[in-house]
Amino acid sequence: MSLPRHQDPIVAIATAPGRGAVGIVRVSGHQLDALIQALCGRTLKAREATYTAFLDQDGSAIDTGLALYFAAPRSFTGEDVLELQAHGGPVVLQLLLARCLQAAGQCLPDGSPTLAGLRLAAPGEFSERAFLNDKIDLAQAEAIADLIDASTAAAARSASRSLSGAFSREIHHLRDALIHLRMLIEATLDFPEEEIDFLRQADAPGQLARLQQSVNAVRQQARLGALLREGIKVVIAGQPNAGKSSLLNALAGAELAIVTPVAGTTRDKVQQTIQIEGVPVHVIDTAGLRDSADEVEKIGIAHAWEAIAGADAVLLLHDLTRLNAANYRAADADIMRMMTEKLPQQVAVIDIWNKADAAPAPAAPAGLVLSAKTGLGLDALRQQLLAVAGWQSVAEGVFMARERHVRALDQVNDHLEAAQAHLAQQAQALDLLAEELRLAQHALGCITGEFTADDLLGVIFSSFCIGK
């Protein structure tokens, strides 16, 4: 799987752009001794922090800080790694980065360069090398990016569990059980003259059934992990002055959107991510839906429909104080008709009757009654959003997963269901059974990177930070 570029030594600034107390320049490659001597003027003991000056070409100090050397294979990438921890000014780090590249091109006494081919690292290339050198598997590599991007504490803890290998261990257990079952089937195919019913004696149907149960349990965990990573996109929609912006502010606990009695105050989308039981909920307030001659408002309404079309759930807000107004009810009916026509069936539309604090105890139609002003009904709304998302309150132990992991586990389940159908036919379909089990194992291997195309690796690691 290793490509020629993976043999090049690489260097990058490994800390976020901007000013900070500490900044890190990281180098990974083979035989860094000459580069270390050029930069630090001394040798470094492996896995020991050394306070030293970082030297420019003329021997003057660019900065002073800590130098750490990790000898292969006991490093993050599995190669020799050098980390220079300097003061975190962007100019200082750029000077150190330039000096690394310059020093690598200097000639040794024998005429060879200090570190031939040193180049700037591509996004995610350090993590990619850790994967290629079997320091981590692909699910763990993805967990690094997920840990950095986590938007809630629950997501961060779940990503940390995946990084430690919790998800990978589940996949490996499934793989081992699948390999054992494949062995039984292959034995039956390889020795048909033996009048030994391998499958019956080894309880192959029971093993397959238990394997399916285990896959379904991991699928459920993976869906919850993917939900922690991706969250749910919720759009607040409705007529002008139904209280959409007030509801956004109430859910966010901050004055994010302007609220006035003037219809059409919100002209474009306002978005805020909140968390409910650790699940990220991306809430979008939109312009009021109505016929308008105002060009700016018409653009805002078009944007509102675009947001509605891409939602996982829509909060259709109604005004309880206008419940008995015929023209208001007619406009609401038009909006609901358009949503029915435009939205896929899987998108949940939750009817919400707002302004319960101002309405004279009306008998509201079906839906959730609340008051964005007083907070009445907000907790019930939060729980309903979690239900729509498919979230289940579980004990600590959810691991982070991605949509591609969920799809792969769905494929595993499909192949196992097909295998079960072939197993019921006994000897007549054992070759097809064996193929379905092989395909199931292949789908599992795609999660951890055992079977992964190079183009998929490029997509995954290109989304990482430079220096990770």
CSV table of C-alpha atoms in Angstrom, one decimal:
chain,number,residue,atom,x,y,z
A,1,MET,CA,0.0,0.0,0.0
A,2,SER,CA,3.0,2.3,0.5
A,3,LEU,CA,3.6,4.8,-2.3
A,4,PRO,CA,6.9,6.4,-3.2
A,5,ARG,CA,6.0,9.7,-1.6
A,6,HIS,CA,5.6,7.8,1.7
A,7,GLN,CA,9.3,7.2,1.8
A,8,ASP,CA,10.1,10.9,1.8
A,9,PRO,CA,11.0,12.6,5.1
A,10,ILE,CA,8.4,15.2,6.0
A,11,VAL,CA,8.2,18.3,8.2
A,12,ALA,CA,5.3,20.6,9.3
A,13,ILE,CA,4.2,23.0,12.0
A,14,ALA,CA,2.1,20.8,14.2
A,15,THR,CA,0.3,23.4,16.2
A,16,ALA,CA,-2.7,25.6,15.2
A,17,PRO,CA,-2.0,28.9,13.3
A,18,GLY,CA,-1.7,32.0,15.4
A,19,ARG,CA,0.1,33.1,18.6
A,20,GLY,CA,0.5,30.8,21.6
A,21,ALA,CA,2.8,30.0,24.4
A,22,VAL,CA,4.3,27.0,22.7
A,23,GLY,CA,4.5,26.0,19.0
A,24,ILE,CA,5.8,22.7,17.6
A,25,VAL,CA,7.6,21.9,14.4
A,26,ARG,CA,7.6,18.1,13.7
A,27,VAL,CA,9.9,16.0,11.4
A,28,SER,CA,9.3,12.4,10.5
A,29,GLY,CA,11.7,10.2,8.4
A,30,HIS,CA,14.6,7.9,8.7
A,31,GLN,CA,18.1,8.6,10.2
A,32,LEU,CA,17.6,12.1,11.5
A,33,ASP,CA,20.9,12.3,13.3
A,34,ALA,CA,22.6,14.7,10.9
A,35,LEU,CA,19.5,17.0,10.9
A,36,ILE,CA,19.4,17.0,14.7
A,37,GLN,CA,23.1,17.9,14.8
A,38,ALA,CA,22.6,20.8,12.3
A,39,LEU,CA,19.5,22.2,14.2
A,40,CYS,CA,20.6,21.6,17.8
A,41,GLY,CA,24.4,21.4,17.6
A,42,ARG,CA,24.3,18.2,19.6
A,43,THR,CA,23.0,14.7,19.6
A,44,LEU,CA,19.7,13.9,21.5
A,45,LYS,CA,18.9,11.0,23.7
A,46,ALA,CA,15.8,9.2,22.5
A,47,ARG,CA,12.5,9.9,24.4
A,48,GLU,CA,14.1,12.6,26.6
A,49,ALA,CA,13.3,16.3,26.5
A,50,THR,CA,16.4,18.4,26.0
A,51,TYR,CA,16.4,22.2,26.5
A,52,THR,CA,18.6,23.6,23.8
A,53,ALA,CA,19.0,26.4,21.2
A,54,PHE,CA,17.6,25.9,17.7
A,55,LEU,CA,20.4,27.1,15.4
A,56,ASP,CA,20.3,29.1,12.2
A,57,GLN,CA,22.7,28.4,9.4
A,58,ASP,CA,25.3,30.8,10.8
A,59,GLY,CA,25.2,29.2,14.2
A,60,SER,CA,23.1,31.9,15.9
A,61,ALA,CA,20.0,30.9,17.8
A,62,ILE,CA,16.6,31.3,16.2
A,63,ASP,CA,15.0,30.4,19.5
A,64,THR,CA,15.4,28.2,22.5
A,65,GLY,CA,13.1,25.4,23.6
A,66,LEU,CA,12.7,21.7,24.1
A,67,ALA,CA,13.8,19.2,21.5
A,68,LEU,CA,12.5,15.6,21.6
A,69,TYR,CA,13.7,12.7,19.6
A,70,PHE,CA,11.7,9.5,19.1
A,71,ALA,CA,13.6,6.6,17.5
A,72,ALA,CA,11.8,4.3,15.1
A,73,PRO,CA,9.7,2.3,15.7
A,74,ARG,CA,8.8,3.7,19.1
A,75,SER,CA,7.2,6.9,17.7
A,76,PHE,CA,3.8,8.0,16.6
A,77,THR,CA,4.6,7.5,12.9
A,78,GLY,CA,6.8,4.4,13.3
A,79,GLU,CA,9.7,6.4,11.8
A,80,ASP,CA,12.3,8.6,13.5
A,81,VAL,CA,10.5,11.7,14.8
A,82,LEU,CA,12.0,15.0,15.9
A,83,GLU,CA,9.8,17.6,17.7
A,84,LEU,CA,11.0,21.2,18.3
A,85,GLN,CA,8.9,22.9,20.9
A,86,ALA,CA,9.6,26.6,20.6
A,87,HIS,CA,7.7,29.8,21.5
A,88,GLY,CA,4.5,29.9,19.7
A,89,GLY,CA,4.8,32.9,17.5
A,90,PRO,CA,4.0,32.4,13.8
A,91,VAL,CA,7.2,34.1,12.6
A,92,VAL,CA,9.4,31.9,14.9
A,93,LEU,CA,7.7,28.7,13.7
A,94,GLN,CA,8.1,29.7,10.1
A,95,LEU,CA,11.8,30.4,10.6
A,96,LEU,CA,12.2,27.0,12.2
A,97,LEU,CA,10.3,25.3,9.4
A,98,ALA,CA,12.5,27.1,6.8
A,99,ARG,CA,15.6,26.2,8.7
A,100,CYS,CA,14.6,22.5,8.8
A,101,LEU,CA,14.2,22.5,5.0
A,102,GLN,CA,17.5,24.4,4.5
A,103,ALA,CA,19.5,22.2,6.9
A,104,ALA,CA,18.2,19.1,5.2
A,105,GLY,CA,19.7,20.2,1.9
A,106,GLN,CA,23.2,20.9,3.4
A,107,CYS,CA,25.9,18.5,2.5
A,108,LEU,CA,27.7,16.1,4.8
A,109,PRO,CA,31.5,15.5,4.5
A,110,ASP,CA,30.8,12.7,2.1
A,111,GLY,CA,28.8,15.0,-0.2
A,112,SER,CA,25.4,13.6,0.6
A,113,PRO,CA,22.6,15.8,1.9
A,114,THR,CA,21.8,15.9,5.6
A,115,LEU,CA,18.3,14.5,5.0
A,116,ALA,CA,17.6,13.9,1.3
A,117,GLY,CA,14.1,14.7,0.0
A,118,LEU,CA,12.7,16.5,3.1
A,119,ARG,CA,9.5,18.2,2.1
A,120,LEU,CA,6.4,19.8,3.7
A,121,ALA,CA,3.9,17.3,4.9
A,122,ALA,CA,0.5,17.1,3.3
A,123,PRO,CA,-2.6,17.4,5.5
A,124,GLY,CA,-2.9,14.3,7.7
A,125,GLU,CA,0.3,12.8,6.5
A,126,PHE,CA,1.8,12.1,9.9
A,127,SER,CA,-1.3,10.2,10.8
A,128,GLU,CA,-1.3,8.4,7.5
A,129,ARG,CA,2.2,7.2,8.1
A,130,ALA,CA,1.2,5.9,11.5
A,131,PHE,CA,-1.5,3.9,9.8
A,132,LEU,CA,0.7,2.7,7.0
A,133,ASN,CA,3.4,1.6,9.6
A,134,ASP,CA,0.8,-0.3,11.6
A,135,LYS,CA,0.9,2.0,14.6
A,136,ILE,CA,-2.8,2.6,14.4
A,137,ASP,CA,-5.6,1.3,12.2
A,138,LEU,CA,-7.8,3.4,10.0
A,139,ALA,CA,-10.7,3.8,12.5
A,140,GLN,CA,-8.2,5.0,15.1
A,141,ALA,CA,-6.7,7.4,12.6
A,142,GLU,CA,-10.1,8.9,11.8
A,143,ALA,CA,-10.7,9.2,15.6
A,144,ILE,CA,-7.7,11.6,15.8
A,145,ALA,CA,-9.5,14.1,13.5
A,146,ASP,CA,-12.8,13.4,15.2
A,147,LEU,CA,-11.3,14.2,18.6
A,148,ILE,CA,-10.0,17.5,17.3
A,149,ASP,CA,-13.3,18.4,15.7
A,150,ALA,CA,-15.5,17.2,18.5
A,151,SER,CA,-18.2,19.8,19.3
A,152,THR,CA,-19.5,18.4,22.6
A,153,ALA,CA,-17.9,16.8,25.6
A,154,ALA,CA,-19.6,13.5,24.9
A,155,ALA,CA,-18.3,13.5,21.3
A,156,ALA,CA,-14.8,14.1,22.6
A,157,ARG,CA,-15.0,11.2,25.1
A,158,SER,CA,-16.3,8.9,22.4
A,159,ALA,CA,-13.6,9.9,19.9
A,160,SER,CA,-11.0,9.3,22.6
A,161,ARG,CA,-12.4,5.8,23.2
A,162,SER,CA,-12.2,5.1,19.4
A,163,LEU,CA,-8.6,6.4,19.4
A,164,SER,CA,-7.7,4.0,22.2
A,165,GLY,CA,-9.1,1.1,20.1
A,166,ALA,CA,-12.5,0.4,21.5
A,167,PHE,CA,-14.3,0.5,18.2
A,168,SER,CA,-11.5,-1.5,16.5
A,169,ARG,CA,-11.6,-4.2,19.1
A,170,GLU,CA,-15.3,-4.7,18.4
A,171,ILE,CA,-14.6,-5.0,14.7
A,172,HIS,CA,-11.8,-7.5,15.4
A,173,HIS,CA,-14.0,-9.6,17.5
A,174,LEU,CA,-16.6,-9.7,14.7
A,175,ARG,CA,-13.8,-10.6,12.2
A,176,ASP,CA,-12.5,-13.4,14.3
A,177,ALA,CA,-15.9,-15.0,14.7
A,178,LEU,CA,-16.5,-14.6,10.9
A,179,ILE,CA,-13.2,-16.2,10.1
A,180,HIS,CA,-14.0,-19.1,12.3
A,181,LEU,CA,-17.3,-19.6,10.5
A,182,ARG,CA,-15.6,-19.3,7.1
A,183,MET,CA,-13.2,-22.0,8.1
A,184,LEU,CA,-16.0,-24.4,8.8
A,185,ILE,CA,-17.7,-23.7,5.5
A,186,GLU,CA,-14.4,-24.0,3.5
A,187,ALA,CA,-13.7,-27.3,5.3
A,188,THR,CA,-17.0,-28.6,4.1
A,189,LEU,CA,-16.3,-27.5,0.6
A,190,ASP,CA,-12.7,-28.8,0.5
A,191,PHE,CA,-13.6,-32.3,1.8
A,192,PRO,CA,-17.0,-33.2,0.3
A,193,GLU,CA,-16.0,-36.9,0.3
A,194,GLU,CA,-15.9,-37.0,4.1
A,195,GLU,CA,-19.3,-38.0,5.5
A,196,ILE,CA,-18.9,-35.6,8.4
A,197,ASP,CA,-21.4,-32.9,8.7
A,198,PHE,CA,-19.0,-30.1,9.8
A,199,LEU,CA,-21.8,-27.5,9.8
A,200,ARG,CA,-24.2,-29.5,12.0
A,201,GLN,CA,-21.6,-30.6,14.5
A,202,ALA,CA,-20.1,-27.2,14.8
A,203,ASP,CA,-23.5,-25.5,15.1
A,204,ALA,CA,-22.9,-23.3,12.1
A,205,PRO,CA,-26.5,-22.0,12.0
A,206,GLY,CA,-26.1,-21.0,15.7
A,207,GLN,CA,-22.8,-19.3,15.1
A,208,LEU,CA,-24.2,-17.3,12.2
A,209,ALA,CA,-27.2,-16.2,14.2
A,210,ARG,CA,-25.0,-15.1,17.1
A,211,LEU,CA,-22.7,-13.3,14.7
A,212,GLN,CA,-25.7,-11.4,13.2
A,213,GLN,CA,-26.7,-10.4,16.7
A,214,SER,CA,-23.2,-9.1,17.5
A,215,VAL,CA,-23.1,-7.2,14.2
A,216,ASN,CA,-26.5,-5.6,15.0
A,217,ALA,CA,-25.3,-4.5,18.4
A,218,VAL,CA,-22.2,-2.9,17.0
A,219,ARG,CA,-24.3,-1.3,14.2
A,220,GLN,CA,-26.5,0.3,16.8
A,221,GLN,CA,-23.4,1.6,18.8
A,222,ALA,CA,-21.9,2.9,15.5
A,223,ARG,CA,-25.1,4.8,14.6
A,224,LEU,CA,-25.0,6.5,18.1
A,225,GLY,CA,-21.3,7.3,17.6
A,226,ALA,CA,-22.0,8.7,14.1
A,227,LEU,CA,-24.8,10.8,15.6
A,228,LEU,CA,-22.4,12.2,18.2
A,229,ARG,CA,-20.0,13.1,15.4
A,230,GLU,CA,-22.4,14.5,12.8
A,231,GLY,CA,-25.3,15.7,15.0
A,232,ILE,CA,-28.7,16.5,13.6
A,233,LYS,CA,-29.7,19.5,11.4
A,234,VAL,CA,-32.9,21.1,12.7
A,235,VAL,CA,-34.6,23.9,10.8
A,236,ILE,CA,-37.2,26.2,12.5
A,237,ALA,CA,-39.8,27.3,9.9
A,238,GLY,CA,-43.2,28.9,9.8
A,239,GLN,CA,-45.0,32.2,9.1
A,240,PRO,CA,-43.5,35.5,10.1
A,241,ASN,CA,-43.9,36.4,13.8
A,242,ALA,CA,-44.6,32.9,14.9
A,243,GLY,CA,-41.6,33.1,17.3
A,244,LYS,CA,-38.9,31.3,15.3
A,245,SER,CA,-36.1,33.6,16.4
A,246,SER,CA,-37.3,33.6,20.0
A,247,LEU,CA,-37.3,29.8,19.9
A,248,LEU,CA,-33.7,29.7,18.5
A,249,ASN,CA,-32.6,32.1,21.3
A,250,ALA,CA,-34.4,30.0,23.9
A,251,LEU,CA,-32.8,26.8,22.8
A,252,ALA,CA,-29.3,28.4,22.5
A,253,GLY,CA,-29.7,30.3,25.8
A,254,ALA,CA,-28.4,33.5,24.1
A,255,GLU,CA,-29.7,36.4,22.1
A,256,LEU,CA,-28.5,35.2,18.7
A,257,ALA,CA,-31.3,36.4,16.5
A,258,ILE,CA,-33.0,39.8,16.4
A,259,VAL,CA,-36.6,39.6,17.8
A,260,THR,CA,-39.1,42.4,17.0
A,261,PRO,CA,-42.9,42.5,16.6
A,262,VAL,CA,-42.3,43.6,12.9
A,263,ALA,CA,-43.1,40.8,10.5
A,264,GLY,CA,-40.1,39.8,8.3
A,265,THR,CA,-37.4,40.9,10.7
A,266,THR,CA,-35.4,37.7,9.9
A,267,ARG,CA,-34.1,38.0,6.3
A,268,ASP,CA,-31.7,35.1,6.2
A,269,LYS,CA,-30.6,32.0,8.0
A,270,VAL,CA,-29.1,32.2,11.5
A,271,GLN,CA,-27.5,29.0,12.8
A,272,GLN,CA,-26.3,27.9,16.2
A,273,THR,CA,-25.1,24.5,17.4
A,274,ILE,CA,-26.4,23.4,20.8
A,275,GLN,CA,-26.1,20.1,22.5
A,276,ILE,CA,-28.7,17.9,24.0
A,277,GLU,CA,-27.4,15.1,26.2
A,278,GLY,CA,-24.1,15.5,24.3
A,279,VAL,CA,-25.7,15.2,20.9
A,280,PRO,CA,-24.8,18.2,18.6
A,281,VAL,CA,-28.0,19.8,17.3
A,282,HIS,CA,-27.5,22.3,14.5
A,283,VAL,CA,-30.4,24.7,14.8
A,284,ILE,CA,-31.2,27.0,11.9
A,285,ASP,CA,-33.6,29.9,12.2
A,286,THR,CA,-35.1,31.0,8.8
A,287,ALA,CA,-37.1,33.8,7.3
A,288,GLY,CA,-40.8,33.7,7.7
A,289,LEU,CA,-42.6,31.8,4.9
A,290,ARG,CA,-45.1,34.0,3.0
A,291,ASP,CA,-45.7,35.7,-0.3
A,292,SER,CA,-43.6,38.9,-0.4
A,293,ALA,CA,-42.9,41.6,-2.9
A,294,ASP,CA,-39.7,42.7,-1.1
A,295,GLU,CA,-36.7,41.4,-3.1
A,296,VAL,CA,-34.5,40.9,-0.1
A,297,GLU,CA,-37.1,39.1,1.8
A,298,LYS,CA,-37.9,36.9,-1.2
A,299,ILE,CA,-34.2,35.8,-1.3
A,300,GLY,CA,-34.4,35.0,2.4
A,301,ILE,CA,-37.5,32.9,1.9
A,302,ALA,CA,-35.8,31.0,-0.9
A,303,HIS,CA,-32.9,30.3,1.4
A,304,ALA,CA,-35.4,29.1,4.0
A,305,TRP,CA,-36.8,26.5,1.6
A,306,GLU,CA,-33.2,25.4,0.7
A,307,ALA,CA,-32.5,24.9,4.4
A,308,ILE,CA,-35.7,23.0,4.9
A,309,ALA,CA,-34.9,20.7,2.0
A,310,GLY,CA,-31.6,19.8,3.6
A,311,ALA,CA,-32.9,19.3,7.2
A,312,ASP,CA,-33.0,16.1,9.3
A,313,ALA,CA,-36.0,17.6,11.1
A,314,VAL,CA,-38.2,20.6,10.7
A,315,LEU,CA,-39.8,22.5,13.6
A,316,LEU,CA,-43.0,23.9,12.0
A,317,LEU,CA,-43.9,26.7,14.3
A,318,HIS,CA,-47.5,27.9,14.7
A,319,ASP,CA,-48.8,30.9,16.6
A,320,LEU,CA,-51.4,30.0,19.2
A,321,THR,CA,-52.6,33.6,19.4
A,322,ARG,CA,-53.7,33.4,15.8
A,323,LEU,CA,-55.2,30.0,16.0
A,324,ASN,CA,-58.7,31.1,15.0
A,325,ALA,CA,-57.7,33.6,12.3
A,326,ALA,CA,-58.9,32.1,9.0
A,327,ASN,CA,-56.2,33.7,6.8
A,328,TYR,CA,-53.5,32.5,9.2
A,329,ARG,CA,-54.8,28.9,9.2
A,330,ALA,CA,-55.0,29.0,5.4
A,331,ALA,CA,-51.4,30.2,5.1
A,332,ASP,CA,-50.3,27.4,7.5
A,333,ALA,CA,-52.1,24.8,5.4
A,334,ASP,CA,-50.3,26.0,2.3
A,335,ILE,CA,-46.9,25.7,4.0
A,336,MET,CA,-47.7,22.2,5.2
A,337,ARG,CA,-48.9,21.2,1.7
A,338,MET,CA,-45.6,22.5,0.2
A,339,MET,CA,-43.5,20.7,2.8
A,340,THR,CA,-45.4,17.5,2.1
A,341,GLU,CA,-44.6,17.9,-1.6
A,342,LYS,CA,-40.9,18.9,-1.2
A,343,LEU,CA,-39.6,16.9,1.7
A,344,PRO,CA,-38.5,13.3,1.7
A,345,GLN,CA,-40.6,11.0,3.8
A,346,GLN,CA,-37.8,10.3,6.3
A,347,VAL,CA,-37.6,14.0,7.3
A,348,ALA,CA,-39.6,14.5,10.5
A,349,VAL,CA,-41.8,17.6,10.6
A,350,ILE,CA,-42.7,18.5,14.2
A,351,ASP,CA,-45.7,20.8,14.7
A,352,ILE,CA,-45.1,23.3,17.5
A,353,TRP,CA,-47.7,25.7,18.9
A,354,ASN,CA,-45.8,28.7,20.3
A,355,LYS,CA,-46.8,31.6,22.6
A,356,ALA,CA,-48.7,29.5,25.1
A,357,ASP,CA,-48.0,32.3,27.6
A,358,ALA,CA,-50.1,34.8,25.6
A,359,ALA,CA,-52.9,32.5,24.4
A,360,PRO,CA,-56.1,32.3,26.5
A,361,ALA,CA,-55.8,28.5,27.3
A,362,PRO,CA,-56.7,27.4,23.7
A,363,ALA,CA,-57.3,23.8,22.7
A,364,ALA,CA,-54.4,23.5,20.3
A,365,PRO,CA,-54.4,21.0,17.5
A,366,ALA,CA,-52.0,18.1,17.5
A,367,GLY,CA,-48.5,19.1,18.3
A,368,LEU,CA,-46.2,20.3,21.0
A,369,VAL,CA,-47.4,23.4,23.0
A,370,LEU,CA,-44.6,25.7,24.3
A,371,SER,CA,-43.6,29.2,25.1
A,372,ALA,CA,-40.3,30.4,23.8
A,373,LYS,CA,-40.6,33.4,26.1
A,374,THR,CA,-41.1,31.5,29.4
A,375,GLY,CA,-39.4,28.2,28.5
A,376,LEU,CA,-42.6,26.1,28.9
A,377,GLY,CA,-42.3,22.9,26.8
A,378,LEU,CA,-38.7,23.3,25.9
A,379,ASP,CA,-37.6,20.2,27.7
A,380,ALA,CA,-40.3,18.2,25.9
A,381,LEU,CA,-39.0,19.6,22.6
A,382,ARG,CA,-35.4,18.6,23.4
A,383,GLN,CA,-36.5,15.0,24.2
A,384,GLN,CA,-38.5,14.9,21.0
A,385,LEU,CA,-35.5,16.0,18.9
A,386,LEU,CA,-33.4,13.2,20.5
A,387,ALA,CA,-36.1,10.7,19.6
A,388,VAL,CA,-36.2,11.9,16.0
A,389,ALA,CA,-32.5,11.6,15.8
A,390,GLY,CA,-32.7,8.0,17.1
A,391,TRP,CA,-30.6,8.8,20.2
A,392,GLN,CA,-30.8,6.4,23.1
A,393,SER,CA,-29.5,7.3,26.6
A,394,VAL,CA,-26.7,4.8,27.2
A,395,ALA,CA,-24.0,4.3,29.7
A,396,GLU,CA,-20.5,5.5,29.1
A,397,GLY,CA,-18.9,3.5,26.4
A,398,VAL,CA,-20.2,4.8,23.1
A,399,PHE,CA,-17.4,4.9,20.6
A,400,MET,CA,-17.1,7.5,17.8
A,401,ALA,CA,-18.0,6.3,14.3
A,402,ARG,CA,-18.5,7.8,10.9
A,403,GLU,CA,-21.2,7.4,8.3
A,404,ARG,CA,-18.8,5.2,6.2
A,405,HIS,CA,-18.5,2.8,9.2
A,406,VAL,CA,-22.3,2.6,9.5
A,407,ARG,CA,-22.6,1.8,5.8
A,408,ALA,CA,-19.9,-0.8,6.0
A,409,LEU,CA,-21.7,-2.5,8.9
A,410,ASP,CA,-24.9,-2.4,7.0
A,411,GLN,CA,-23.2,-4.2,4.1
A,412,VAL,CA,-21.9,-6.8,6.6
A,413,ASN,CA,-25.4,-7.4,7.8
A,414,ASP,CA,-26.8,-7.7,4.3
A,415,HIS,CA,-24.1,-10.3,3.4
A,416,LEU,CA,-24.9,-12.3,6.6
A,417,GLU,CA,-28.6,-12.3,5.8
A,418,ALA,CA,-27.8,-13.6,2.3
A,419,ALA,CA,-25.5,-16.2,3.9
A,420,GLN,CA,-28.3,-17.3,6.2
A,421,ALA,CA,-30.5,-17.9,3.3
A,422,HIS,CA,-27.8,-20.0,1.5
A,423,LEU,CA,-27.1,-22.0,4.7
A,424,ALA,CA,-30.8,-23.0,4.8
A,425,GLN,CA,-30.3,-24.7,1.4
A,426,GLN,CA,-27.4,-26.8,2.9
A,427,ALA,CA,-25.0,-28.3,0.3
A,428,GLN,CA,-26.8,-26.9,-2.7
A,429,ALA,CA,-25.5,-23.3,-2.0
A,430,LEU,CA,-22.4,-23.7,0.2
A,431,ASP,CA,-20.2,-22.0,-2.4
A,432,LEU,CA,-22.5,-19.0,-2.4
A,433,LEU,CA,-22.6,-19.1,1.4
A,434,ALA,CA,-18.8,-19.0,1.4
A,435,GLU,CA,-18.7,-16.0,-0.9
A,436,GLU,CA,-21.2,-14.0,1.2
A,437,LEU,CA,-19.0,-14.6,4.3
A,438,ARG,CA,-15.9,-13.5,2.3
A,439,LEU,CA,-17.7,-10.3,1.3
A,440,ALA,CA,-18.8,-9.7,4.8
A,441,GLN,CA,-15.2,-10.0,6.0
A,442,HIS,CA,-14.1,-7.6,3.3
A,443,ALA,CA,-16.6,-5.0,4.4
A,444,LEU,CA,-15.4,-5.3,8.0
A,445,GLY,CA,-11.8,-4.9,6.9
A,446,CYS,CA,-12.7,-1.6,5.1
A,447,ILE,CA,-13.5,-0.1,8.5
A,448,THR,CA,-10.1,-0.7,10.0
A,449,GLY,CA,-8.2,-0.3,6.8
A,450,GLU,CA,-7.3,-4.0,6.2
A,451,PHE,CA,-8.9,-3.7,2.8
A,452,THR,CA,-8.8,0.0,1.7
A,453,ALA,CA,-8.3,1.6,-1.7
A,454,ASP,CA,-5.6,4.3,-1.9
A,455,ASP,CA,-8.1,6.8,-3.2
A,456,LEU,CA,-10.2,6.4,0.0
A,457,LEU,CA,-7.1,7.0,2.1
A,458,GLY,CA,-6.6,10.2,0.2
A,459,VAL,CA,-10.1,11.4,0.9
A,460,ILE,CA,-9.9,10.6,4.6
A,461,PHE,CA,-6.4,12.0,5.4
A,462,SER,CA,-6.8,15.1,3.3
A,463,SER,CA,-9.5,16.4,5.7
A,464,PHE,CA,-6.9,16.3,8.6
A,465,CYS,CA,-4.9,19.3,9.9
A,466,ILE,CA,-1.4,19.8,8.5
A,467,GLY,CA,1.0,18.5,11.1
A,468,LYS,CA,-1.3,15.7,12.3
